[in-house]
mmCIF file of C-alpha atoms in Angstrom:
data_model
loop_
_atom_site.group_PDB
_atom_site.id
_atom_site.type_symbol
_atom_site.label_atom_id
_atom_site.label_comp_id
_atom_site.label_asym_id
_atom_site.label_seq_id
_atom_site.Cartn_x
_atom_site.Cartn_y
_atom_site.Cartn_z
ATOM 1 C CA UNK A 1 -30.603 -64.016 25.262
ATOM 2 C CA UNK A 2 -33.114 -61.394 24.166
ATOM 3 C CA UNK A 3 -34.924 -63.381 21.444
ATOM 4 C CA UNK A 4 -33.978 -65.091 18.204
ATOM 5 C CA UNK A 5 -32.490 -62.517 15.849
ATOM 6 C CA UNK A 6 -34.843 -63.301 12.961
ATOM 7 C CA UNK A 7 -37.854 -62.115 14.981
ATOM 8 C CA UNK A 8 -36.479 -58.624 15.632
ATOM 9 C CA UNK A 9 -36.542 -56.907 12.202
ATOM 10 C CA UNK A 10 -40.289 -57.510 11.903
ATOM 11 C CA UNK A 11 -40.837 -56.075 15.393
ATOM 12 C CA UNK A 12 -38.781 -53.007 14.450
ATOM 13 C CA UNK A 13 -41.080 -52.336 11.521
ATOM 14 C CA UNK A 14 -44.445 -53.644 12.708
ATOM 15 C CA UNK A 15 -44.345 -53.411 16.482
ATOM 16 C CA UNK A 16 -45.796 -56.226 18.557
ATOM 17 C CA UNK A 17 -46.829 -59.133 16.357
ATOM 18 C CA UNK A 18 -47.534 -62.833 16.783
ATOM 19 C CA UNK A 19 -44.235 -64.642 16.256
ATOM 20 C CA UNK A 20 -46.147 -67.798 15.415
ATOM 21 C CA UNK A 21 -47.182 -66.099 12.163
ATOM 22 C CA UNK A 22 -43.536 -65.681 11.164
ATOM 23 C CA UNK A 23 -42.810 -69.286 12.170
ATOM 24 C CA UNK A 24 -45.645 -70.477 9.952
ATOM 25 C CA UNK A 25 -44.500 -68.330 7.025
ATOM 26 C CA UNK A 26 -40.905 -69.539 7.357
ATOM 27 C CA UNK A 27 -41.273 -73.159 8.440
ATOM 28 C CA UNK A 28 -44.917 -74.078 7.947
ATOM 29 C CA UNK A 29 -46.348 -76.514 5.427
ATOM 30 C CA UNK A 30 -45.875 -76.029 1.714
ATOM 31 C CA UNK A 31 -49.240 -74.319 1.320
ATOM 32 C CA UNK A 32 -48.645 -71.796 4.092
ATOM 33 C CA UNK A 33 -44.942 -71.213 3.511
ATOM 34 C CA UNK A 34 -44.013 -67.724 2.328
ATOM 35 C CA UNK A 35 -40.228 -67.738 2.924
ATOM 36 C CA UNK A 36 -37.220 -70.010 2.678
ATOM 37 C CA UNK A 37 -33.783 -70.030 4.261
ATOM 38 C CA UNK A 38 -30.723 -69.389 2.154
ATOM 39 C CA UNK A 39 -27.623 -67.232 1.848
ATOM 40 C CA UNK A 40 -28.213 -63.567 0.956
ATOM 41 C CA UNK A 41 -25.722 -61.208 2.629
ATOM 42 C CA UNK A 42 -25.626 -63.914 5.312
ATOM 43 C CA UNK A 43 -27.986 -66.748 6.228
ATOM 44 C CA UNK A 44 -31.409 -65.165 5.776
ATOM 45 C CA UNK A 45 -35.124 -65.711 5.558
ATOM 46 C CA UNK A 46 -36.077 -64.758 2.001
ATOM 47 C CA UNK A 47 -39.355 -64.397 0.094
ATOM 48 C CA UNK A 48 -40.075 -67.423 -2.068
ATOM 49 C CA UNK A 49 -39.920 -65.503 -5.329
ATOM 50 C CA UNK A 50 -36.189 -65.007 -4.784
ATOM 51 C CA UNK A 51 -35.548 -68.737 -5.131
ATOM 52 C CA UNK A 52 -35.075 -68.688 -8.940
ATOM 53 C CA UNK A 53 -32.750 -65.673 -8.655
ATOM 54 C CA UNK A 54 -30.369 -67.563 -6.363
ATOM 55 C CA UNK A 55 -30.166 -70.833 -8.273
ATOM 56 C CA UNK A 56 -26.902 -69.679 -9.887
ATOM 57 C CA UNK A 57 -25.421 -69.545 -6.366
ATOM 58 C CA UNK A 58 -26.689 -73.051 -5.625
ATOM 59 C CA UNK A 59 -25.180 -74.296 -8.900
ATOM 60 C CA UNK A 60 -21.820 -72.743 -8.005
ATOM 61 C CA UNK A 61 -21.878 -74.479 -4.629
ATOM 62 C CA UNK A 62 -22.784 -77.750 -6.323
ATOM 63 C CA UNK A 63 -19.692 -77.379 -8.506
ATOM 64 C CA UNK A 64 -17.491 -76.543 -5.511
ATOM 65 C CA UNK A 65 -17.018 -72.918 -6.575
ATOM 66 C CA UNK A 66 -18.754 -71.355 -3.586
ATOM 67 C CA UNK A 67 -18.909 -71.887 0.172
ATOM 68 C CA UNK A 68 -16.328 -72.381 2.861
ATOM 69 C CA UNK A 69 -13.314 -74.530 2.079
ATOM 70 C CA UNK A 70 -14.440 -77.130 4.612
ATOM 71 C CA UNK A 71 -17.643 -77.605 2.625
ATOM 72 C CA UNK A 72 -16.312 -77.535 -0.925
ATOM 73 C CA UNK A 73 -14.683 -80.945 -0.550
ATOM 74 C CA UNK A 74 -18.167 -82.470 -0.654
ATOM 75 C CA UNK A 75 -18.632 -81.169 -4.195
ATOM 76 C CA UNK A 76 -15.612 -83.183 -5.296
ATOM 77 C CA UNK A 77 -13.655 -86.010 -3.761
ATOM 78 C CA UNK A 78 -16.100 -86.509 -0.873
ATOM 79 C CA UNK A 79 -19.294 -86.024 -2.864
ATOM 80 C CA UNK A 80 -20.405 -89.615 -2.343
ATOM 81 C CA UNK A 81 -20.558 -88.980 1.422
ATOM 82 C CA UNK A 82 -22.926 -86.043 0.937
ATOM 83 C CA UNK A 83 -25.038 -87.994 -1.526
ATOM 84 C CA UNK A 84 -25.384 -90.785 1.045
ATOM 85 C CA UNK A 85 -26.805 -88.213 3.477
ATOM 86 C CA UNK A 86 -29.148 -86.977 0.766
ATOM 87 C CA UNK A 87 -30.324 -90.544 0.141
ATOM 88 C CA UNK A 88 -30.974 -91.033 3.845
ATOM 89 C CA UNK A 89 -33.125 -87.878 3.983
ATOM 90 C CA UNK A 90 -34.966 -89.018 0.878
ATOM 91 C CA UNK A 91 -35.733 -92.365 2.535
ATOM 92 C CA UNK A 92 -36.277 -91.343 6.175
ATOM 93 C CA UNK A 93 -37.633 -87.817 5.898
ATOM 94 C CA UNK A 94 -36.409 -84.603 7.596
ATOM 95 C CA UNK A 95 -33.174 -84.853 9.594
ATOM 96 C CA UNK A 96 -30.926 -82.530 11.568
ATOM 97 C CA UNK A 97 -27.256 -82.874 12.471
ATOM 98 C CA UNK A 98 -28.167 -84.349 15.862
ATOM 99 C CA UNK A 99 -29.820 -87.282 14.085
ATOM 100 C CA UNK A 100 -26.365 -88.485 13.059
ATOM 101 C CA UNK A 101 -24.383 -90.335 15.733
ATOM 102 C CA UNK A 102 -21.128 -88.523 15.005
ATOM 103 C CA UNK A 103 -22.686 -85.084 15.695
ATOM 104 C CA UNK A 104 -24.878 -85.829 18.702
ATOM 105 C CA UNK A 105 -22.308 -84.668 21.256
ATOM 106 C CA UNK A 106 -21.441 -81.487 19.372
ATOM 107 C CA UNK A 107 -22.965 -78.054 19.755
ATOM 108 C CA UNK A 108 -22.101 -74.534 18.645
ATOM 109 C CA UNK A 109 -21.012 -72.914 15.396
ATOM 110 C CA UNK A 110 -17.375 -73.965 15.706
ATOM 111 C CA UNK A 111 -18.131 -77.555 16.697
ATOM 112 C CA UNK A 112 -19.443 -78.790 13.351
ATOM 113 C CA UNK A 113 -18.820 -82.454 12.692
ATOM 114 C CA UNK A 114 -18.722 -84.130 9.307
ATOM 115 C CA UNK A 115 -22.477 -84.757 9.276
ATOM 116 C CA UNK A 116 -23.227 -81.069 9.806
ATOM 117 C CA UNK A 117 -20.750 -80.078 7.098
ATOM 118 C CA UNK A 118 -22.313 -82.500 4.633
ATOM 119 C CA UNK A 119 -25.751 -81.117 5.419
ATOM 120 C CA UNK A 120 -24.576 -77.532 5.049
ATOM 121 C CA UNK A 121 -22.980 -78.261 1.684
ATOM 122 C CA UNK A 122 -26.216 -79.886 0.493
ATOM 123 C CA UNK A 123 -28.018 -76.762 1.766
ATOM 124 C CA UNK A 124 -25.633 -74.397 -0.063
ATOM 125 C CA UNK A 125 -26.027 -76.455 -3.244
ATOM 126 C CA UNK A 126 -29.827 -76.362 -3.065
ATOM 127 C CA UNK A 127 -30.358 -80.123 -2.707
ATOM 128 C CA UNK A 128 -32.004 -79.652 0.684
ATOM 129 C CA UNK A 129 -33.482 -76.756 2.598
ATOM 130 C CA UNK A 130 -34.720 -76.067 6.095
ATOM 131 C CA UNK A 131 -38.122 -77.541 6.775
ATOM 132 C CA UNK A 132 -38.272 -76.496 10.450
ATOM 133 C CA UNK A 133 -36.142 -75.489 13.410
ATOM 134 C CA UNK A 134 -35.844 -77.974 16.244
ATOM 135 C CA UNK A 135 -36.216 -76.313 19.658
ATOM 136 C CA UNK A 136 -36.254 -73.012 17.805
ATOM 137 C CA UNK A 137 -32.626 -73.323 16.767
ATOM 138 C CA UNK A 138 -31.307 -76.502 15.113
ATOM 139 C CA UNK A 139 -31.980 -76.691 11.397
ATOM 140 C CA UNK A 140 -33.967 -79.723 10.284
ATOM 141 C CA UNK A 141 -33.498 -80.383 6.575
ATOM 142 C CA UNK A 142 -35.605 -82.034 3.907
ATOM 143 C CA UNK A 143 -35.424 -82.363 0.137
ATOM 144 C CA UNK A 144 -36.000 -78.998 -1.489
ATOM 145 C CA UNK A 145 -38.804 -80.402 -3.644
ATOM 146 C CA UNK A 146 -40.671 -81.484 -0.497
ATOM 147 C CA UNK A 147 -40.412 -78.046 1.125
ATOM 148 C CA UNK A 148 -40.551 -75.300 -1.515
ATOM 149 C CA UNK A 149 -43.978 -75.013 -3.174
ATOM 150 C CA UNK A 150 -44.144 -76.636 -6.588
ATOM 151 C CA UNK A 151 -45.256 -73.402 -8.241
ATOM 152 C CA UNK A 152 -41.982 -71.755 -7.165
ATOM 153 C CA UNK A 153 -39.826 -74.676 -8.277
ATOM 154 C CA UNK A 154 -41.583 -74.601 -11.656
ATOM 155 C CA UNK A 155 -40.589 -70.992 -12.295
ATOM 156 C CA UNK A 156 -37.938 -70.720 -15.018
ATOM 157 C CA UNK A 157 -34.348 -70.209 -13.946
ATOM 158 C CA UNK A 158 -33.146 -66.841 -15.280
ATOM 159 C CA UNK A 159 -29.748 -66.396 -16.841
ATOM 160 C CA UNK A 160 -26.964 -65.464 -14.472
ATOM 161 C CA UNK A 161 -26.895 -61.905 -15.855
ATOM 162 C CA UNK A 162 -30.665 -61.498 -15.534
ATOM 163 C CA UNK A 163 -30.617 -62.873 -11.987
ATOM 164 C CA UNK A 164 -27.902 -60.393 -10.988
ATOM 165 C CA UNK A 165 -29.797 -57.530 -12.595
ATOM 166 C CA UNK A 166 -32.921 -58.403 -10.631
ATOM 167 C CA UNK A 167 -30.990 -58.859 -7.393
ATOM 168 C CA UNK A 168 -29.248 -55.508 -7.776
ATOM 169 C CA UNK A 169 -32.583 -53.824 -8.469
ATOM 170 C CA UNK A 170 -34.044 -55.459 -5.343
ATOM 171 C CA UNK A 171 -31.107 -54.177 -3.349
ATOM 172 C CA UNK A 172 -31.503 -50.662 -4.759
ATOM 173 C CA UNK A 173 -35.230 -50.649 -4.072
ATOM 174 C CA UNK A 174 -34.636 -51.739 -0.475
ATOM 175 C CA UNK A 175 -31.884 -49.192 0.145
ATOM 176 C CA UNK A 176 -33.255 -46.220 -1.749
ATOM 177 C CA UNK A 177 -29.817 -44.739 -2.292
ATOM 178 C CA UNK A 178 -26.622 -46.757 -2.306
ATOM 179 C CA UNK A 179 -23.065 -46.968 -3.571
ATOM 180 C CA UNK A 180 -21.942 -49.769 -5.830
ATOM 181 C CA UNK A 181 -20.386 -51.448 -2.803
ATOM 182 C CA UNK A 182 -23.659 -51.200 -0.892
ATOM 183 C CA UNK A 183 -25.550 -52.797 -3.763
ATOM 184 C CA UNK A 184 -22.973 -55.548 -4.050
ATOM 185 C CA UNK A 185 -23.077 -56.375 -0.342
ATOM 186 C CA UNK A 186 -26.855 -56.703 -0.110
ATOM 187 C CA UNK A 187 -26.885 -60.088 -1.851
ATOM 188 C CA UNK A 188 -23.090 -60.562 -1.950
ATOM 189 C CA UNK A 189 -22.965 -60.383 -5.736
ATOM 190 C CA UNK A 190 -19.658 -60.294 -7.603
ATOM 191 C CA UNK A 191 -17.832 -57.105 -8.560
ATOM 192 C CA UNK A 192 -18.049 -57.578 -12.336
ATOM 193 C CA UNK A 193 -21.635 -58.841 -12.269
ATOM 194 C CA UNK A 194 -22.767 -55.935 -10.091
ATOM 195 C CA UNK A 195 -21.077 -53.376 -12.338
ATOM 196 C CA UNK A 196 -22.741 -54.879 -15.393
ATOM 197 C CA UNK A 197 -26.153 -54.944 -13.681
ATOM 198 C CA UNK A 198 -25.812 -51.317 -12.565
ATOM 199 C CA UNK A 199 -24.885 -50.268 -16.094
ATOM 200 C CA UNK A 200 -27.890 -52.029 -17.599
ATOM 201 C CA UNK A 201 -30.294 -50.735 -14.941
ATOM 202 C CA UNK A 202 -28.935 -47.230 -15.470
ATOM 203 C CA UNK A 203 -29.553 -47.460 -19.219
ATOM 204 C CA UNK A 204 -33.119 -48.594 -18.493
ATOM 205 C CA UNK A 205 -33.672 -45.649 -16.158
ATOM 206 C CA UNK A 206 -34.215 -47.924 -13.139
ATOM 207 C CA UNK A 207 -31.149 -46.521 -11.390
ATOM 208 C CA UNK A 208 -30.188 -42.870 -11.468
ATOM 209 C CA UNK A 209 -26.763 -41.488 -10.566
ATOM 210 C CA UNK A 210 -26.637 -39.309 -7.462
ATOM 211 C CA UNK A 211 -24.134 -37.491 -5.308
ATOM 212 C CA UNK A 212 -24.317 -37.361 -1.518
ATOM 213 C CA UNK A 213 -22.438 -34.720 0.439
ATOM 214 C CA UNK A 214 -19.641 -36.341 2.404
ATOM 215 C CA UNK A 215 -19.649 -39.584 0.431
ATOM 216 C CA UNK A 216 -16.438 -40.326 -1.432
ATOM 217 C CA UNK A 217 -18.096 -42.726 -3.845
ATOM 218 C CA UNK A 218 -20.847 -41.972 -6.342
ATOM 219 C CA UNK A 219 -24.276 -43.261 -5.445
ATOM 220 C CA UNK A 220 -27.273 -44.720 -7.217
ATOM 221 C CA UNK A 221 -30.864 -43.794 -6.555
ATOM 222 C CA UNK A 222 -33.710 -46.146 -7.397
ATOM 223 C CA UNK A 223 -36.249 -44.406 -9.612
ATOM 224 C CA UNK A 224 -39.078 -45.225 -7.167
ATOM 225 C CA UNK A 225 -37.253 -43.866 -4.119
ATOM 226 C CA UNK A 226 -39.101 -41.005 -2.464
ATOM 227 C CA UNK A 227 -37.852 -38.399 -0.021
ATOM 228 C CA UNK A 228 -40.530 -38.026 2.675
ATOM 229 C CA UNK A 229 -41.280 -34.623 4.148
ATOM 230 C CA UNK A 230 -40.752 -36.020 7.605
ATOM 231 C CA UNK A 231 -39.782 -39.338 9.189
ATOM 232 C CA UNK A 232 -41.567 -40.424 12.341
ATOM 233 C CA UNK A 233 -39.807 -43.752 12.887
ATOM 234 C CA UNK A 234 -38.985 -45.222 16.271
ATOM 235 C CA UNK A 235 -37.380 -48.657 16.430
ATOM 236 C CA UNK A 236 -34.823 -50.747 18.255
ATOM 237 C CA UNK A 237 -32.633 -52.425 15.626
ATOM 238 C CA UNK A 238 -31.067 -55.854 15.983
ATOM 239 C CA UNK A 239 -27.324 -56.100 15.219
ATOM 240 C CA UNK A 240 -28.190 -58.098 12.080
ATOM 241 C CA UNK A 241 -30.943 -55.786 10.828
ATOM 242 C CA UNK A 242 -30.535 -55.016 7.089
ATOM 243 C CA UNK A 243 -30.640 -51.287 7.830
ATOM 244 C CA UNK A 244 -27.411 -51.390 9.844
ATOM 245 C CA UNK A 245 -25.811 -54.686 8.849
ATOM 246 C CA UNK A 246 -23.157 -53.090 6.633
ATOM 247 C CA UNK A 247 -21.299 -51.032 9.230
ATOM 248 C CA UNK A 248 -19.535 -48.668 6.822
ATOM 249 C CA UNK A 249 -22.882 -47.734 5.267
ATOM 250 C CA UNK A 250 -24.358 -47.225 8.755
ATOM 251 C CA UNK A 251 -21.558 -44.802 9.531
ATOM 252 C CA UNK A 252 -22.008 -42.943 6.238
ATOM 253 C CA UNK A 253 -25.773 -42.638 6.636
ATOM 254 C CA UNK A 254 -26.039 -41.913 10.331
ATOM 255 C CA UNK A 255 -22.560 -40.916 11.545
ATOM 256 C CA UNK A 256 -22.935 -43.853 13.915
ATOM 257 C CA UNK A 257 -19.953 -46.112 14.646
ATOM 258 C CA UNK A 258 -21.322 -49.546 15.473
ATOM 259 C CA UNK A 259 -19.647 -52.868 16.158
ATOM 260 C CA UNK A 260 -21.180 -55.985 17.645
ATOM 261 C CA UNK A 261 -19.249 -57.000 20.756
ATOM 262 C CA UNK A 262 -20.545 -60.531 21.336
ATOM 263 C CA UNK A 263 -17.093 -61.967 20.661
ATOM 264 C CA UNK A 264 -15.244 -59.229 22.549
ATOM 265 C CA UNK A 265 -14.042 -60.123 26.087
ATOM 266 C CA UNK A 266 -16.399 -58.577 28.655
ATOM 267 C CA UNK A 267 -13.754 -56.279 30.115
ATOM 268 C CA UNK A 268 -13.032 -54.783 26.676
ATOM 269 C CA UNK A 269 -16.611 -54.056 25.618
ATOM 270 C CA UNK A 270 -17.556 -50.418 25.206
ATOM 271 C CA UNK A 271 -21.331 -50.715 25.061
ATOM 272 C CA UNK A 272 -22.307 -54.268 26.001
ATOM 273 C CA UNK A 273 -22.909 -57.801 24.772
ATOM 274 C CA UNK A 274 -26.066 -57.595 22.618
ATOM 275 C CA UNK A 275 -26.519 -53.933 21.792
ATOM 276 C CA UNK A 276 -29.481 -52.548 19.844
ATOM 277 C CA UNK A 277 -29.314 -49.020 18.412
ATOM 278 C CA UNK A 278 -32.413 -46.835 18.735
ATOM 279 C CA UNK A 279 -33.664 -45.239 15.512
ATOM 280 C CA UNK A 280 -35.618 -42.049 16.193
ATOM 281 C CA UNK A 281 -36.803 -40.174 13.131
ATOM 282 C CA UNK A 282 -33.902 -40.306 10.690
ATOM 283 C CA UNK A 283 -31.161 -40.617 13.339
ATOM 284 C CA UNK A 284 -29.596 -43.316 15.460
ATOM 285 C CA UNK A 285 -29.677 -41.631 18.856
ATOM 286 C CA UNK A 286 -28.945 -44.258 21.503
ATOM 287 C CA UNK A 287 -27.915 -47.852 22.080
ATOM 288 C CA UNK A 288 -28.933 -50.357 24.760
ATOM 289 C CA UNK A 289 -27.623 -53.763 25.796
ATOM 290 C CA UNK A 290 -30.694 -55.943 26.337
ATOM 291 C CA UNK A 291 -31.396 -59.371 27.787
ATOM 292 C CA UNK A 292 -34.648 -61.163 28.541
ATOM 293 C CA UNK A 293 -34.856 -62.732 32.010
ATOM 294 C CA UNK A 294 -37.823 -64.974 31.336
ATOM 295 C CA UNK A 295 -37.724 -66.685 34.718
ATOM 296 C CA UNK A 296 -38.308 -63.371 36.503
ATOM 297 C CA UNK A 297 -40.323 -61.900 33.573
ATOM 298 C CA UNK A 298 -37.969 -58.933 33.155
ATOM 299 C CA UNK A 299 -36.478 -57.126 30.179
ATOM 300 C CA UNK A 300 -33.040 -56.228 31.489
ATOM 301 C CA UNK A 301 -31.350 -53.054 30.271
ATOM 302 C CA UNK A 302 -27.732 -53.870 31.053
ATOM 303 C CA UNK A 303 -26.305 -50.647 29.668
ATOM 304 C CA UNK A 304 -27.600 -47.504 27.990
ATOM 305 C CA UNK A 305 -25.710 -44.908 25.977
ATOM 306 C CA UNK A 306 -27.055 -41.756 24.316
ATOM 307 C CA UNK A 307 -25.363 -40.352 21.235
ATOM 308 C CA UNK A 308 -23.970 -36.796 21.314
ATOM 309 C CA UNK A 309 -26.724 -34.351 20.378
ATOM 310 C CA UNK A 310 -29.522 -36.862 20.967
ATOM 311 C CA UNK A 311 -32.912 -35.067 21.094
ATOM 312 C CA UNK A 312 -34.292 -34.102 24.477
ATOM 313 C CA UNK A 313 -37.119 -36.631 24.194
ATOM 314 C CA UNK A 314 -34.785 -39.586 23.509
ATOM 315 C CA UNK A 315 -35.001 -41.018 27.028
ATOM 316 C CA UNK A 316 -38.787 -41.006 27.034
ATOM 317 C CA UNK A 317 -39.026 -42.458 23.527
ATOM 318 C CA UNK A 318 -36.570 -45.189 24.467
ATOM 319 C CA UNK A 319 -38.581 -46.024 27.583
ATOM 320 C CA UNK A 320 -41.745 -46.352 25.493
ATOM 321 C CA UNK A 321 -40.013 -48.602 22.962
ATOM 322 C CA UNK A 322 -38.575 -50.799 25.711
ATOM 323 C CA UNK A 323 -42.015 -51.125 27.265
ATOM 324 C CA UNK A 324 -43.441 -52.135 23.876
ATOM 325 C CA UNK A 325 -40.693 -54.731 23.420
ATOM 326 C CA UNK A 326 -41.260 -56.171 26.889
ATOM 327 C CA UNK A 327 -44.972 -56.531 26.168
ATOM 328 C CA UNK A 328 -44.244 -58.218 22.828
ATOM 329 C CA UNK A 329 -41.902 -60.692 24.535
ATOM 330 C CA UNK A 330 -44.459 -61.406 27.264
ATOM 331 C CA UNK A 331 -42.325 -59.854 30.010
ATOM 332 C CA UNK A 332 -43.939 -58.012 32.899
ATOM 333 C CA UNK A 333 -41.470 -55.179 33.408
ATOM 334 C CA UNK A 334 -38.372 -53.362 32.229
ATOM 335 C CA UNK A 335 -35.493 -53.214 34.692
ATOM 336 C CA UNK A 336 -32.301 -51.158 34.416
ATOM 337 C CA UNK A 337 -29.118 -52.903 35.595
ATOM 338 C CA UNK A 338 -26.583 -50.099 35.060
#
């Protein structure tokens, strides 16, 4: 493994930083907490002020209208089982799935037992949230009111339409320019709700219609988006980075076909197991399969591929970025294995 995926987007934007600061912001005490875990496009770390804007999603899950089929049963006929788990957390304090006998021998995404499913439904429905991560991975849950700062919980819950309007504006601000589908995917908002929000934001002048050469669909430009004279970015991007998460958008923006191959059999992989694209300026110019060998203090480059037409300085820029990543991870050297 290279490092936990949630650490990488901040490194891509800030360079070497103290990961303990992110841990404190995400899973620290109520006074120091700046983020919470919940479902955005996928499971995400989100700023606290988004909590009121996602309460409609929690309410839907509570009614059994959202979430995987294996979880929705706990909103209905098996609700009493989930409420018993909630009562246990209320009485005993924070618990993870491994604190329940039936789930102690299970591990992995596809090995969820009933206790884990009950916890995840309670999480979807907003009854509990993550208070910390055990061993850096396993979610440990507590009552939402004991984790989220009281000032955030006291904020009024906006109407569903207002929440969608604010979420779509957040998505547009983050993306700069985006199609309706892009805006919908950012927070996984519904088709009708997104259309309505775009229409209202357009009338208010927050979103402006735009056309992009080569795009089949019309686009929307946030009124605060600026076109810089030059872009001097250099970053290795995690497979789950918001910039490249939506693969069709990545291909439209950068002409870069990207698929994560973690679940692809080794002999069928084209580029590697955990591949990070390299952003240089306004282009994705290379991709590398990386792994941290902490025992030998090495950042292993298991494969490297340059894109057609990559600038002449790509190799040197990539080497510098790999060296910076190794230093950030506390590894002594970078070693090529291809």
